[in-house]
Amino acid sequence: MEQELMKNRIWNGLWIGCLSALLLGCGGGPELSDVEGVVTINGKPAPNVEITFQPTSGGRASVGMTDEEGEYELIYSPSATGAIPGPHTVTIAAVEGVLAPEDTSTGSEMLEGPDSSVSEFAGVQKSVTVESGSNTIDVSFP
């Protein structure tokens, strides 16, 4: 009798575990795809630009920051990189207060304002599709 009771408890535990995994899913978040690329403005790499991929079906946006060569990688959350697969609206914004190269005469760094060519395209939206897996999506303005 005790063996049968123990057997039932084990089976019940397994069923509850399977049902929980099915309802909650594995990984605890949406499927994400890696996204990287280059942002160019008037044919030139755009450094220090914030690029945002907003899923058109709703959900959390992914954001990246371009480096000196205009290259970016999207971040979904503090613990996850990438973007939700599907169609997205892409926008860029100038980042204010970027550190300027060091002033060799004083040995100090200064803040420089946003690039005016980036500000010119701040309201422009581009449409792209993020595929499952790894993506290289270059975005050019105009």
GROMACS .gro file of C-alpha atoms in nm:
model
  142
    1MET     CA    1   0.000   0.000   0.000
    2GLU     CA    2   0.282   0.244   0.088
    3GLN     CA    3   0.459   0.162  -0.238
    4GLU     CA    4   0.147   0.238  -0.438
    5LEU     CA    5   0.096   0.566  -0.252
    6MET     CA    6   0.460   0.662  -0.322
    7LYS     CA    7   0.418   0.565  -0.689
    8ASN     CA    8   0.109   0.788  -0.720
    9ARG     CA    9   0.293   1.082  -0.561
   10ILE     CA   10   0.578   1.045  -0.810
   11TRP     CA   11   0.339   1.031  -1.107
   12ASN     CA   12   0.143   1.329  -0.977
   13GLY     CA   13   0.468   1.525  -0.936
   14LEU     CA   14   0.572   1.438  -1.292
   15TRP     CA   15   0.234   1.543  -1.433
   16ILE     CA   16   0.239   1.871  -1.243
   17GLY     CA   17   0.597   1.938  -1.361
   18CYS     CA   18   0.509   1.865  -1.725
   19LEU     CA   19   0.195   2.077  -1.710
   20SER     CA   20   0.386   2.368  -1.552
   21ALA     CA   21   0.657   2.350  -1.818
   22LEU     CA   22   0.392   2.346  -2.089
   23LEU     CA   23   0.203   2.644  -1.947
   24LEU     CA   24   0.508   2.854  -1.856
   25GLY     CA   25   0.727   2.755  -2.148
   26CYS     CA   26   1.099   2.707  -2.144
   27GLY     CA   27   1.324   3.010  -2.132
   28GLY     CA   28   1.066   3.249  -1.989
   29GLY     CA   29   1.058   3.497  -2.280
   30PRO     CA   30   0.994   3.541  -2.649
   31GLU     CA   31   1.209   3.384  -2.918
   32LEU     CA   32   1.486   3.627  -3.010
   33SER     CA   33   1.706   3.653  -3.318
   34ASP     CA   34   2.051   3.810  -3.324
   35VAL     CA   35   2.061   4.138  -3.518
   36GLU     CA   36   2.365   4.343  -3.613
   37GLY     CA   37   2.450   4.577  -3.896
   38VAL     CA   38   2.572   4.919  -4.000
   39VAL     CA   39   2.386   5.251  -3.997
   40THR     CA   40   2.487   5.493  -4.274
   41ILE     CA   41   2.376   5.849  -4.342
   42ASN     CA   42   2.437   5.990  -4.688
   43GLY     CA   43   2.660   5.689  -4.760
   44LYS     CA   44   2.886   5.736  -4.457
   45PRO     CA   45   2.893   5.533  -4.132
   46ALA     CA   46   2.691   5.703  -3.857
   47PRO     CA   47   2.871   5.688  -3.520
   48ASN     CA   48   2.702   5.743  -3.183
   49VAL     CA   49   2.350   5.680  -3.308
   50GLU     CA   50   2.076   5.501  -3.116
   51ILE     CA   51   1.884   5.261  -3.342
   52THR     CA   52   1.547   5.118  -3.235
   53PHE     CA   53   1.364   4.818  -3.381
   54GLN     CA   54   0.996   4.826  -3.278
   55PRO     CA   55   0.793   4.514  -3.367
   56THR     CA   56   0.491   4.620  -3.575
   57SER     CA   57   0.278   4.355  -3.401
   58GLY     CA   58   0.352   4.510  -3.061
   59GLY     CA   59   0.587   4.406  -2.787
   60ARG     CA   60   0.915   4.530  -2.649
   61ALA     CA   61   1.150   4.718  -2.879
   62SER     CA   62   1.518   4.630  -2.918
   63VAL     CA   63   1.780   4.904  -2.912
   64GLY     CA   64   2.141   4.937  -3.021
   65MET     CA   65   2.414   5.200  -3.024
   66THR     CA   66   2.649   5.248  -3.317
   67ASP     CA   67   3.024   5.259  -3.271
   68GLU     CA   68   3.270   5.478  -3.466
   69GLU     CA   69   3.221   5.263  -3.779
   70GLY     CA   70   2.841   5.285  -3.756
   71GLU     CA   71   2.815   4.920  -3.645
   72TYR     CA   72   2.547   4.814  -3.395
   73GLU     CA   73   2.414   4.505  -3.217
   74LEU     CA   74   2.059   4.500  -3.081
   75ILE     CA   75   1.983   4.448  -2.713
   76TYR     CA   76   1.639   4.327  -2.605
   77SER     CA   77   1.685   4.349  -2.227
   78PRO     CA   78   1.969   4.377  -1.978
   79SER     CA   79   2.010   3.999  -1.996
   80ALA     CA   80   1.923   3.926  -2.362
   81THR     CA   81   2.046   4.038  -2.703
   82GLY     CA   82   1.852   4.037  -3.029
   83ALA     CA   83   1.502   4.119  -3.145
   84ILE     CA   84   1.168   3.943  -3.183
   85PRO     CA   85   1.144   3.787  -3.532
   86GLY     CA   86   0.899   3.955  -3.769
   87PRO     CA   87   0.836   4.297  -3.924
   88HIS     CA   88   0.977   4.601  -3.744
   89THR     CA   89   0.974   4.978  -3.775
   90VAL     CA   90   1.328   5.115  -3.744
   91THR     CA   91   1.414   5.466  -3.623
   92ILE     CA   92   1.736   5.640  -3.529
   93ALA     CA   93   1.812   5.918  -3.284
   94ALA     CA   94   2.115   6.130  -3.216
   95VAL     CA   95   2.274   6.065  -2.881
   96GLU     CA   96   2.340   6.381  -2.688
   97GLY     CA   97   2.644   6.423  -2.470
   98VAL     CA   98   2.880   6.183  -2.644
   99LEU     CA   99   3.240   6.204  -2.527
  100ALA     CA  100   3.454   6.390  -2.778
  101PRO     CA  101   3.810   6.282  -2.847
  102GLU     CA  102   4.055   6.386  -2.577
  103ASP     CA  103   4.180   6.742  -2.602
  104THR     CA  104   4.556   6.696  -2.623
  105SER     CA  105   4.627   7.055  -2.515
  106THR     CA  106   4.453   7.014  -2.179
  107GLY     CA  107   4.443   6.635  -2.144
  108SER     CA  108   4.069   6.642  -2.080
  109GLU     CA  109   3.767   6.497  -2.253
  110MET     CA  110   3.472   6.712  -2.354
  111LEU     CA  111   3.114   6.640  -2.448
  112GLU     CA  112   3.008   6.709  -2.802
  113GLY     CA  113   2.651   6.761  -2.919
  114PRO     CA  114   2.451   6.538  -3.153
  115ASP     CA  115   2.542   6.517  -3.520
  116SER     CA  116   2.302   6.741  -3.718
  117SER     CA  117   2.281   6.487  -4.005
  118VAL     CA  118   2.141   6.231  -3.758
  119SER     CA  119   1.888   6.482  -3.624
  120GLU     CA  120   1.770   6.542  -3.981
  121PHE     CA  121   1.653   6.178  -4.003
  122ALA     CA  122   1.529   6.137  -3.644
  123GLY     CA  123   1.163   6.108  -3.745
  124VAL     CA  124   1.218   5.890  -4.052
  125GLN     CA  125   1.093   5.532  -4.023
  126LYS     CA  126   1.226   5.232  -4.215
  127SER     CA  127   1.058   4.892  -4.242
  128VAL     CA  128   1.263   4.575  -4.203
  129THR     CA  129   1.196   4.210  -4.125
  130VAL     CA  130   1.393   4.019  -3.864
  131GLU     CA  131   1.425   3.652  -3.959
  132SER     CA  132   1.477   3.363  -3.717
  133GLY     CA  133   1.845   3.304  -3.643
  134SER     CA  134   2.123   3.554  -3.709
  135ASN     CA  135   2.055   3.870  -3.910
  136THR     CA  136   2.275   4.138  -4.062
  137ILE     CA  137   2.052   4.437  -4.130
  138ASP     CA  138   2.223   4.747  -4.267
  139VAL     CA  139   2.010   5.062  -4.246
  140SER     CA  140   2.082   5.364  -4.465
  141PHE     CA  141   1.936   5.715  -4.461
  142PRO     CA  142   1.802   5.868  -4.678
   0.00000   0.00000   0.00000
